[in-house]
XYZ file of C-alpha atoms in Angstrom:
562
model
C -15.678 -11.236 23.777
C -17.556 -11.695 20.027
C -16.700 -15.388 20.395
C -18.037 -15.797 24.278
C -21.447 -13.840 22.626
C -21.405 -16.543 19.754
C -20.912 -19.329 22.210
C -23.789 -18.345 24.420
C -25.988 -17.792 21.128
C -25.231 -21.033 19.957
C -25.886 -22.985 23.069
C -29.584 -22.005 22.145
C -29.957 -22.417 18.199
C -28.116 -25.913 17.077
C -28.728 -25.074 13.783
C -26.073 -23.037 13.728
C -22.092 -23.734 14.368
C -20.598 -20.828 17.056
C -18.504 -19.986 13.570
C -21.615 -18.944 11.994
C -22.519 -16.802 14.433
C -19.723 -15.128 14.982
C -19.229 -14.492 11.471
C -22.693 -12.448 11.771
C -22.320 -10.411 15.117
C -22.171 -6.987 13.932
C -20.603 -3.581 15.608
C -23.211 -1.412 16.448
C -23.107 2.269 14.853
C -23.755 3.557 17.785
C -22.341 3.173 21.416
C -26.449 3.303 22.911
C -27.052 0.417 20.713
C -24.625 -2.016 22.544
C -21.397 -3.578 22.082
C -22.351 -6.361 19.845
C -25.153 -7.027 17.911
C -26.760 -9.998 16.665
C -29.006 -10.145 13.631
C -32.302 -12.830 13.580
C -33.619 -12.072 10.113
C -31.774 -15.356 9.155
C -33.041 -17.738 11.354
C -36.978 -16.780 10.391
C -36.998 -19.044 7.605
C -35.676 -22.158 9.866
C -37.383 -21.353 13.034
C -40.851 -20.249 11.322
C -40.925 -17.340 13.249
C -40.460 -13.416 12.663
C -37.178 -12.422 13.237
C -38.278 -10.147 16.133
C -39.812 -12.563 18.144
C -37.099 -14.730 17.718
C -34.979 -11.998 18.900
C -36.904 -11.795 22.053
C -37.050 -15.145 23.242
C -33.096 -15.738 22.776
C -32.959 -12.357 25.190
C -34.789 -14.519 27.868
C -32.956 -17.813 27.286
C -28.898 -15.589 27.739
C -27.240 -14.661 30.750
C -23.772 -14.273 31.629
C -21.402 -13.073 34.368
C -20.230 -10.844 31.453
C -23.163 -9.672 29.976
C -24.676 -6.540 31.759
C -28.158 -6.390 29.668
C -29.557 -7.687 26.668
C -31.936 -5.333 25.036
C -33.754 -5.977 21.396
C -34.509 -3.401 18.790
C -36.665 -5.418 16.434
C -34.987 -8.280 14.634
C -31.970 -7.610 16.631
C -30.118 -8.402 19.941
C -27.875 -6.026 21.418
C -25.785 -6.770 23.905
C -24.249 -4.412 26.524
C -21.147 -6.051 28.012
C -20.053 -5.349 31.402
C -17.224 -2.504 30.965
C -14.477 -3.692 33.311
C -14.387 -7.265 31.742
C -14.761 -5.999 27.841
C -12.401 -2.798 28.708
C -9.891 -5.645 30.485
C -9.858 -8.297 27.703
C -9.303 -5.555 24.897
C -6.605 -3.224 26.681
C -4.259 -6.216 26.940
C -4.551 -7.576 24.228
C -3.719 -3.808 22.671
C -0.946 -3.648 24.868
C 0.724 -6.916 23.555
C 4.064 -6.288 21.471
C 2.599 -8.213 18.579
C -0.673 -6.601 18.429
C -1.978 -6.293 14.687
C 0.822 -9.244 13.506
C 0.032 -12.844 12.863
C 1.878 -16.173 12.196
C -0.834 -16.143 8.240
C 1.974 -16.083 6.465
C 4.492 -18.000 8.066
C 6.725 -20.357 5.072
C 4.971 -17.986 2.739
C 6.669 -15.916 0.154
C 4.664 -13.180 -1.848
C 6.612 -11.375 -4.878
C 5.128 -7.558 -5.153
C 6.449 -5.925 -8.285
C 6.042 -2.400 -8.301
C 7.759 1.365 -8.898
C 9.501 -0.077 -11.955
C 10.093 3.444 -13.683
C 11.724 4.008 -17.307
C 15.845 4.293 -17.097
C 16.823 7.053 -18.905
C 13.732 9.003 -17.567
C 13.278 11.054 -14.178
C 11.529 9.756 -11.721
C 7.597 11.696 -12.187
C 4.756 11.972 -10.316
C 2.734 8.820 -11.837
C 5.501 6.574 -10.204
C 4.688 7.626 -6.671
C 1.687 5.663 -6.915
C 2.467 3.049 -7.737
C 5.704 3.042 -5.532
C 3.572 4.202 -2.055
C 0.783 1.237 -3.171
C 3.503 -1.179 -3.213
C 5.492 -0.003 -0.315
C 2.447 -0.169 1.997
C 1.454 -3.574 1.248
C 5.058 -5.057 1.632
C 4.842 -3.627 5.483
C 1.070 -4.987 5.639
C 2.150 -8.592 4.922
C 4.976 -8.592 6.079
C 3.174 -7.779 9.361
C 1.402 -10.711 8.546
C 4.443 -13.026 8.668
C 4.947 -13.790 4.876
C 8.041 -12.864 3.879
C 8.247 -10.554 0.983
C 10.499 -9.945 -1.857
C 10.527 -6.256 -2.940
C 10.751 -6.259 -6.736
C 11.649 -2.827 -8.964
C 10.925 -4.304 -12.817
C 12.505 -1.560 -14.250
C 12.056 -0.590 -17.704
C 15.280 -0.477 -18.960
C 14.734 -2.600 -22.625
C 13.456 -1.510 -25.736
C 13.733 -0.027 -28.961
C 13.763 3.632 -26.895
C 17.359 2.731 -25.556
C 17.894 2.373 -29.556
C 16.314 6.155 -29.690
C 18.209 7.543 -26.885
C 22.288 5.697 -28.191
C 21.495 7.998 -31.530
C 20.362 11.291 -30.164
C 22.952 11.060 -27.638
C 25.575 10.287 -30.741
C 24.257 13.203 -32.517
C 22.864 16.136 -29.838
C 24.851 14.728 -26.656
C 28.030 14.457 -25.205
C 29.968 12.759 -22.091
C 30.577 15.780 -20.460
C 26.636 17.038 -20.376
C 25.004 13.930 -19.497
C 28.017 13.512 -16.397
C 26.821 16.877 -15.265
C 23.365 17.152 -15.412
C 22.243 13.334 -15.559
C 18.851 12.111 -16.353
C 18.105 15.744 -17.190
C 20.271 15.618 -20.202
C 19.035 12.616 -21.044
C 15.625 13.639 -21.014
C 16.329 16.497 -22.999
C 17.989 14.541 -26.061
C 15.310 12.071 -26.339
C 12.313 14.540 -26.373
C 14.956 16.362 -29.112
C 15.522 12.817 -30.943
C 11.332 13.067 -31.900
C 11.722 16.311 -32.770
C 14.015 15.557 -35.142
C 12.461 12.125 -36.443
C 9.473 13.905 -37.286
C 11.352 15.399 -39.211
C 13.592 12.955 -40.778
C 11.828 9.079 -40.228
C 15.541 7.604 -40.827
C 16.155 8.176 -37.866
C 14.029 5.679 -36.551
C 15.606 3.151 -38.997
C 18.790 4.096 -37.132
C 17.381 3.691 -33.927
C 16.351 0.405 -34.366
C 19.256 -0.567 -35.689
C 21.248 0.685 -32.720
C 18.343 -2.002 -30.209
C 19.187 -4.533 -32.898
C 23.226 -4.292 -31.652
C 21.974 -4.195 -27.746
C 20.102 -7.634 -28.664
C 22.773 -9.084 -30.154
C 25.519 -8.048 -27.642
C 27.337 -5.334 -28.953
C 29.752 -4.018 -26.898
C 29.537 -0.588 -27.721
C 25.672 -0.297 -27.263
C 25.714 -2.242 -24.177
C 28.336 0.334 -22.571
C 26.295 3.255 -23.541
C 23.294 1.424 -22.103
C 25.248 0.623 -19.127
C 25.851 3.924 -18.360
C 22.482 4.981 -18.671
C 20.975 2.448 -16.356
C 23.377 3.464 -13.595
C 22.738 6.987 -14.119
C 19.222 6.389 -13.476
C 19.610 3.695 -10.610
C 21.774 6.382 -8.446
C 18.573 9.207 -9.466
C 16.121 6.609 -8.662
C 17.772 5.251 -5.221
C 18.173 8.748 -4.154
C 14.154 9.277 -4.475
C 13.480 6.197 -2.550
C 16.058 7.366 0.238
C 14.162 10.470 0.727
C 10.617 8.361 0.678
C 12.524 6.380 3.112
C 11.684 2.687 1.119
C 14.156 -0.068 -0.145
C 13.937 -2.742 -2.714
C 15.144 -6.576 -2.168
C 15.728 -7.087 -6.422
C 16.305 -4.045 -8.919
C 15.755 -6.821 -11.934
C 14.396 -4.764 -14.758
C 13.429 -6.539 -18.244
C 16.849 -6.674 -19.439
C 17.368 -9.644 -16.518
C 14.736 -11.364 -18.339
C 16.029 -11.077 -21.786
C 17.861 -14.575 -21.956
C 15.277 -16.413 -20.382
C 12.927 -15.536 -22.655
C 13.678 -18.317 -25.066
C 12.696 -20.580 -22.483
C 9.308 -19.442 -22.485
C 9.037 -19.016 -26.025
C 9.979 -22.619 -26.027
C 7.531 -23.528 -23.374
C 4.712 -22.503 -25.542
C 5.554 -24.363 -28.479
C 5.255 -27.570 -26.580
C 2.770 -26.935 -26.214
C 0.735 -26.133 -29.057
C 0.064 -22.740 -27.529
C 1.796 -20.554 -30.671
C 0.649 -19.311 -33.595
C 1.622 -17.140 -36.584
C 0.119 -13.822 -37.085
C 1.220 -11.581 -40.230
C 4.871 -12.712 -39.695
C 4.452 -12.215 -35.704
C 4.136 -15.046 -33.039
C 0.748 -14.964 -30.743
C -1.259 -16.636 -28.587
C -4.641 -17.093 -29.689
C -6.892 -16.108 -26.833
C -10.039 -15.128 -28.654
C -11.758 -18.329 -26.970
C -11.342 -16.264 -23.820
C -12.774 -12.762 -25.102
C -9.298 -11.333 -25.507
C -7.053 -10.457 -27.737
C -4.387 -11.902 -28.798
C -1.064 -11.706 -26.611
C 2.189 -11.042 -29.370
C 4.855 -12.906 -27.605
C 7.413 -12.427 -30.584
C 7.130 -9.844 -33.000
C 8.006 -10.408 -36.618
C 11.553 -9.741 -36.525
C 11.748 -12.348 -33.928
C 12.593 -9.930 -31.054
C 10.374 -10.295 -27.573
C 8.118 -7.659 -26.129
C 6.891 -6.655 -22.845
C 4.888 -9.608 -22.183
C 7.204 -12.533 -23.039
C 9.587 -11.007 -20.786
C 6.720 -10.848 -17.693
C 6.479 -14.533 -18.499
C 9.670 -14.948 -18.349
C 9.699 -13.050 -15.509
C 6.794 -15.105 -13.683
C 8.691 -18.589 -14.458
C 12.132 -17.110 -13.240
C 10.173 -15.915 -9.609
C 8.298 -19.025 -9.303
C 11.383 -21.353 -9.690
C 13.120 -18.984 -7.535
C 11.253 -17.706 -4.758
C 8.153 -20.713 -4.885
C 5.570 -17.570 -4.399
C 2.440 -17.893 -2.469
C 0.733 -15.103 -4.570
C 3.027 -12.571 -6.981
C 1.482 -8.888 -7.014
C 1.791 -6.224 -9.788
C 1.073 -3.044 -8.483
C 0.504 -0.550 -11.737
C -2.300 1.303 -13.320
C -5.424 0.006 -14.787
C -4.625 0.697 -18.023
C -2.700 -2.240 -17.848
C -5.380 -4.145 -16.555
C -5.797 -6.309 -20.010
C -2.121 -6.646 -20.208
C -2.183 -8.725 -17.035
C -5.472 -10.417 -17.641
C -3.609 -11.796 -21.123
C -0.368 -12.837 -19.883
C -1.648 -14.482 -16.310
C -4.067 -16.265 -19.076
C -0.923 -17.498 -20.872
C 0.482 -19.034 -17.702
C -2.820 -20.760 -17.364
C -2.972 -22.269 -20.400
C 0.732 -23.477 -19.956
C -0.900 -26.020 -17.189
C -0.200 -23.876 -14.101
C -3.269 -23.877 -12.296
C -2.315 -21.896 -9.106
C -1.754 -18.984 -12.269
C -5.839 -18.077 -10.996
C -5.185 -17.376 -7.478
C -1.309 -16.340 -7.278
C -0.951 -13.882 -9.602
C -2.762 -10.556 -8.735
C -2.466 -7.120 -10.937
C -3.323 -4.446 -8.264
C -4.477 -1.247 -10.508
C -5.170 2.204 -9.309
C -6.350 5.755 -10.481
C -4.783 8.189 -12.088
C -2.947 11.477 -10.265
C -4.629 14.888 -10.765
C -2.740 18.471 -10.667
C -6.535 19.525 -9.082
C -5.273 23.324 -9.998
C -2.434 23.638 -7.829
C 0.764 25.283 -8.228
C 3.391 23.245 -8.574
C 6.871 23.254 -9.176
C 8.054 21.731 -12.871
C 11.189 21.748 -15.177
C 9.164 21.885 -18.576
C 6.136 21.223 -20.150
C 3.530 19.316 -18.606
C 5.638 16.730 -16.906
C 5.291 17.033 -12.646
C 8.252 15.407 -11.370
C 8.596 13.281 -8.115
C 11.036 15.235 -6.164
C 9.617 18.673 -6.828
C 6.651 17.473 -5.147
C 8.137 15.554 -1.785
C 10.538 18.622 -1.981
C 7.517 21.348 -2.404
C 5.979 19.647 0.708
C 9.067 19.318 3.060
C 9.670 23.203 2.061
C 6.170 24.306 3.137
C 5.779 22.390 5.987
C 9.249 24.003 7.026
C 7.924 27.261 6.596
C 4.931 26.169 9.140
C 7.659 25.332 11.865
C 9.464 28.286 11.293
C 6.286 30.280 11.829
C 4.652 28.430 14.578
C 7.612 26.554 16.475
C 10.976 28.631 15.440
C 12.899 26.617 18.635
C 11.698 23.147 17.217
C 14.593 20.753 17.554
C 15.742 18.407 14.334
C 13.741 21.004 11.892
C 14.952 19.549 8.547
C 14.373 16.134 10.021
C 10.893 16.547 11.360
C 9.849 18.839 7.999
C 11.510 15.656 5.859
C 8.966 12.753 8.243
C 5.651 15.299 7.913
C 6.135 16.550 4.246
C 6.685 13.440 2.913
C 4.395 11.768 4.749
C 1.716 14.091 4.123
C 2.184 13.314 0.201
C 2.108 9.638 0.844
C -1.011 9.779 2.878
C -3.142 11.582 0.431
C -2.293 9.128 -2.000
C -3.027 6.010 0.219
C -6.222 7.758 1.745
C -8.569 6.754 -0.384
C -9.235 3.883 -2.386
C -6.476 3.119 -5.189
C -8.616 2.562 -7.752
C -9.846 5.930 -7.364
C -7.694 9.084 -8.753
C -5.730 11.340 -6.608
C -5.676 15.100 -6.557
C -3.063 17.183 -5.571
C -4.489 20.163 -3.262
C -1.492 21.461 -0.950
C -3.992 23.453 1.309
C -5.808 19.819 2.201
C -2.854 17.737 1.743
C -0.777 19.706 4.700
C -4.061 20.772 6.985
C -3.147 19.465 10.573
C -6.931 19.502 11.188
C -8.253 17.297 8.237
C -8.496 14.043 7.631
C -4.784 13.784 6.734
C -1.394 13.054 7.621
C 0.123 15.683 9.581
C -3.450 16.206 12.084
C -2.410 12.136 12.760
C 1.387 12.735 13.203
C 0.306 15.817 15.090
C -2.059 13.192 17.408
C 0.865 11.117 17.606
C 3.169 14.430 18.906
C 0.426 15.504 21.226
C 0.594 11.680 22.872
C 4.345 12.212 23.392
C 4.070 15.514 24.666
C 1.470 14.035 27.616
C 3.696 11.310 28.346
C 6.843 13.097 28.798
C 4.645 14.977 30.889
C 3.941 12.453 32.950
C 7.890 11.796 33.441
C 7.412 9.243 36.722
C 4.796 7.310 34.144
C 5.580 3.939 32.606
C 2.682 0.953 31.225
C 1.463 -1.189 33.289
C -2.009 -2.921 32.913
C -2.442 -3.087 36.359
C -5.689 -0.544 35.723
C -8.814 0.075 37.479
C -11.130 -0.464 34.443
C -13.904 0.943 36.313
C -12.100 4.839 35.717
C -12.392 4.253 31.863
C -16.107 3.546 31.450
C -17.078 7.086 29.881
C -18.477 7.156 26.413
C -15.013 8.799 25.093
C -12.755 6.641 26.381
C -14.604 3.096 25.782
C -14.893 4.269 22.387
C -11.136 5.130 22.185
C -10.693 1.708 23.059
C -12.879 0.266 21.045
C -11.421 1.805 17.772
C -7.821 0.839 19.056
C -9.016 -2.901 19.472
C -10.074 -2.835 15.391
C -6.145 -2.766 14.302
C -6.015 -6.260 13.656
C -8.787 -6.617 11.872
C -7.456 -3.860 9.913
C -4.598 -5.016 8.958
C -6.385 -8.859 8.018
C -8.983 -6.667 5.970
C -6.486 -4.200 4.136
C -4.038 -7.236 3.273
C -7.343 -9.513 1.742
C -8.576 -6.359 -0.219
C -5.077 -4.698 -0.792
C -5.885 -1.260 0.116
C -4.016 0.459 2.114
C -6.676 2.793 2.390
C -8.364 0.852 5.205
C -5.157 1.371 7.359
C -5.144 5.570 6.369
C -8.599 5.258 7.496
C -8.067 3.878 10.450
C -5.249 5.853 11.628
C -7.863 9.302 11.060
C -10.891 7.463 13.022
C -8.047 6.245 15.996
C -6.450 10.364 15.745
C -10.514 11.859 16.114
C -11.152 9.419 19.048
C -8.414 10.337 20.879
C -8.749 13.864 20.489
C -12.306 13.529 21.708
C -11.251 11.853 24.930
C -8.651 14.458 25.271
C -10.958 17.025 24.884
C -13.750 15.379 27.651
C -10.760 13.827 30.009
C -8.033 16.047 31.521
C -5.416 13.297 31.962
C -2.837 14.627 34.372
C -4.563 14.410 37.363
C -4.571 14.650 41.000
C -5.690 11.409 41.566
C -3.250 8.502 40.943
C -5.281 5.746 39.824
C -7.152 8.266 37.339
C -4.004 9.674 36.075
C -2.767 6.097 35.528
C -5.773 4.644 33.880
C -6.138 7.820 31.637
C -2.400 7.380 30.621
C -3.091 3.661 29.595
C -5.090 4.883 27.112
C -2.392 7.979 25.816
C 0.427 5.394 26.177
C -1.636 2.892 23.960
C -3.097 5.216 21.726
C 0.400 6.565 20.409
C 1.682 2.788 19.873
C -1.632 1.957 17.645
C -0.840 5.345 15.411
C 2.899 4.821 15.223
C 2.047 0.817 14.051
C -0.382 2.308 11.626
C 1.339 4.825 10.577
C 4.324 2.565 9.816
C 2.155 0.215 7.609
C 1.621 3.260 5.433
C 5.486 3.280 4.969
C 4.590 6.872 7.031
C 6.738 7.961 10.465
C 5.970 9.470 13.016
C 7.668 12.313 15.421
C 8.100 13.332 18.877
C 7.347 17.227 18.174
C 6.115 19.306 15.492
């Protein structure tokens, strides 16, 4: 319908293509204004006219079967389409299977690294971040057709696994760290500083220990091993309970022998230097400083391995665009090493290689559940939220079927859609009285729109789609709006994927939940009358698909009851 208003404009200014146009028709804020609107301001300068009168005599020169007035309001033109048309064109194309996807992406491949927590380390509230940021844009371009590779860079190299061999040689033992796991880890490693504060050999000894690991001792590497699966099997069982999967768990260790290959890369050509015994890229030209690729003891750091990394997914997954999803702290990080890649002669380096950063997460005062000092771990939180929102059901709905499964979908969701609710730059707070209110602007009031669409429908138990409607029954205010917001999912989804943030989807999914609950509240739907009670379903039946897709994009389900 925006593109039959643009070719009707266009038919009457040649100075502009019906692209242009449509590019400029604008939504009204409000439903009195119209269903499209067309600024003139633009065209004063060609025309040598004010925008107003322009605005006037296009109104006189348009007509359409589908048009039902054109009124102006200064420099603008609103028009009013005629409902049954506009309410027919948009209500099929909502009720398509594919609705929101596209063919974008098709032979595409784009690489999102993200999660990547420290092995040897539990799994803490900073990750989930970084892990629901991540998770949500894999399902939004996906949707898209690219295919996606889901990549967990795990940090699971370094001079800390050096650390964390000697304090579990001194403090540790087989028999603790098989019972209690990454706990037991943590412990001897916070009790390993302790210590070297005390006596700074043991840092000598620790390095020592990374030295072996580097050059393939088989003692160190078994220890390390061990480590690394103990933390995969802690970390998988977080990511079972969020409900997400990964394609590749290659941490920086899987880099480690192709780092030479960089480092070799970069002497071609010309690009290394020598710093104070270290190796560096210069990159002062650019504002920066320098990136160490090699420090002076010849061993690699973080950001030869993310070249290496970068070379290793290029050659083997040809990415479209390759997305790092972690904080902006890391922001120059990223800005040096994508530089490096640059300067190595890649061009697409500028447009393919994306660092996604985000806020920080806030306590914001509330009472949460921790195993020692000021560390908020990721399961005590999903686990705090699945518990309360249990306690709600058991309360409210005692006879709900599937309790644990339904507490499970809304706890954790509710969690995941504070986080992705806002923009990710921004930081998050933690607030358990907003985060689980089924009448805010949060997850369970749009799971509990979802429910309430269910309930209607199995209502309704003789009902199934059809769009075999009489448009003229929809033509209140509530429901064209309804319909309206419903028709915005794929630009949405085209939006949130060019911006990546999520947020835009979280938003839409509250602004689709408050329409239909307005409807609901001006339209009874089961009805007497059958073509009524049809048309009004339409709009229940379509309503629920829109939040469940949304919801889903979030990496967020959705249930029958709550």
């Amino acid at each position: 319908m925006k593109k039959l208003v643009a070719e009707l404009i266009a038919k009457e200014l040649t100075d502009l293509t019906v692209e242009d146009i449509e590019k400029s028709i604008e939504n009204p804020p409000k439903p009195e204004l119209g269903d499209f609107a067309f600024p003139c301001f633009r065209l004063a300068k060609v025309m040598h006219k004010a925008p107003n009168l322009i605005a006037a005599e296009l109104a006189e020169k348009i007509s359409d079967d589908s048009i039902e007035k054109i009124d102006v309001q200064g420099a603008y033109l609103n028009f009013f389409m005629k409902k049954d048309s506009f309410l027919k064109t948009m209500i099929e194309k909502i009720a398509a299977e594919d609705f929101g996807s596209s063919d974008e992406g098709k032979g595409k491949t784009i690489c999102i690294d993200y999660s990547s927590p420290n092995v040897a380390k539990n799994f803490h509230v900073g990750h989930l971040r970084t892990t629901f940021i991540g998770n949500s844009l894999y399902k939004i371009f996906d949707k898209l057709g690219y295919k996606v590779e889901r990549i967990n860079h795990l940090g699971d190299w370094g001079t800390q696994f050096g650390k964390l061999i000697v304090a579990y040689k001194r403090w540790g033992s087989e028999e603790a760290v098989k019972e209690k796991g990454i706990e037991e880890l943590m412990r001897i490693y916070v009790l390993f500083h302790e210590e070297a504060d005390k006596d700074p050999a043991l840092e000598d000894e620790a390095r020592l220990w990374f030295s072996k690991m580097e050059k393939g001792d088989e003692e160190a590497l078994k220890v390390w091993r061990w480590f690394l699966d103990i933390s995969l099997e802690e970390f998988k069982r977080i990511y079972k309970l969020l409900g997400m999967e990964f394609d590749h768990y290659t941490g920086e260790s899987f880099y480690i022998d192709k780092a030479d290959a960089v480092v070799e890369d970069l002497e071609k050509a010309g690009l290394l230097t020598e710093s104070e015994g270290a190796k560096i890229v210069d990159l002062s030209e650019y504002d920066m400083a320098p990136c160490l690729i090699l420090k002076n003891d010849g061993s690699t750091i973080y950001a030869t391995r993310d070249l290496a990394a970068i070379k290793y997914r290029k050659e083997t997954f040809d990415f479209f665009k390759c997305l790092y999803v972690t904080g902006q702290e890391q922001k120059l990080h990223f800005k040096q090493v994508f530089k490096v890649v640059e300067l190595l002669g890649y061009e697409w380096a500028k447009d393919s290689l994306v660092h996604i950063p985000y806020g920080l997460v806030s306590l914001g005062g509330a009472k949460l559940s921790t195993r020692g000092g000021n560390v908020i771990y990721a399961e005590d939180i999903l686990k705090e939220a699945i518990s309360k929102i249990r306690t709600t059901i058991d309360e409210k709905n005692p006879d709900l079927k599937d309790k644990d499964e339904v507490s499970r979908v809304v706890g954790v969701g509710a969690v995941i859609f504070n986080d992705l609710y806002n923009q990710r730059i921004k930081d998050v707070s933690f607030n358990w009285e907003h985060i689980l209110n089924p009448e805010g602007e949060t997850g369970p009031y749009v799971q509990y729109t979802y429910a309430r669409c269910s309930s209607i429908l199995r209502n309704a138990s003789d009902y199934s789609f059809s769009s075999d409607i009489d448009f003229s029954l929809l033509s209140d205010q509530a429901s064209v709006d309804l319909i309206k917001q419903l028709y915005r999912f794929p630009a949405v989804v085209k939006s949130a994927s060019e911006t990546y943030e999520p947020h835009i989807v979280a938003r839409f999914a509250i602004a689709v939940a408050q329409a239909f609950n307005k409807f609901y509240h001006d339209n009874k739907v089961l009805v007497n009358d059958a073509a009524l009670k049809n048309a009004r379903l339409s709009l229940v039946y379509l309503t629920r698909k829109v939040i469940r897709d949304s919801m889903e994009l979030l990496g967020i389900g959705c249930v029958e009851e709550m």
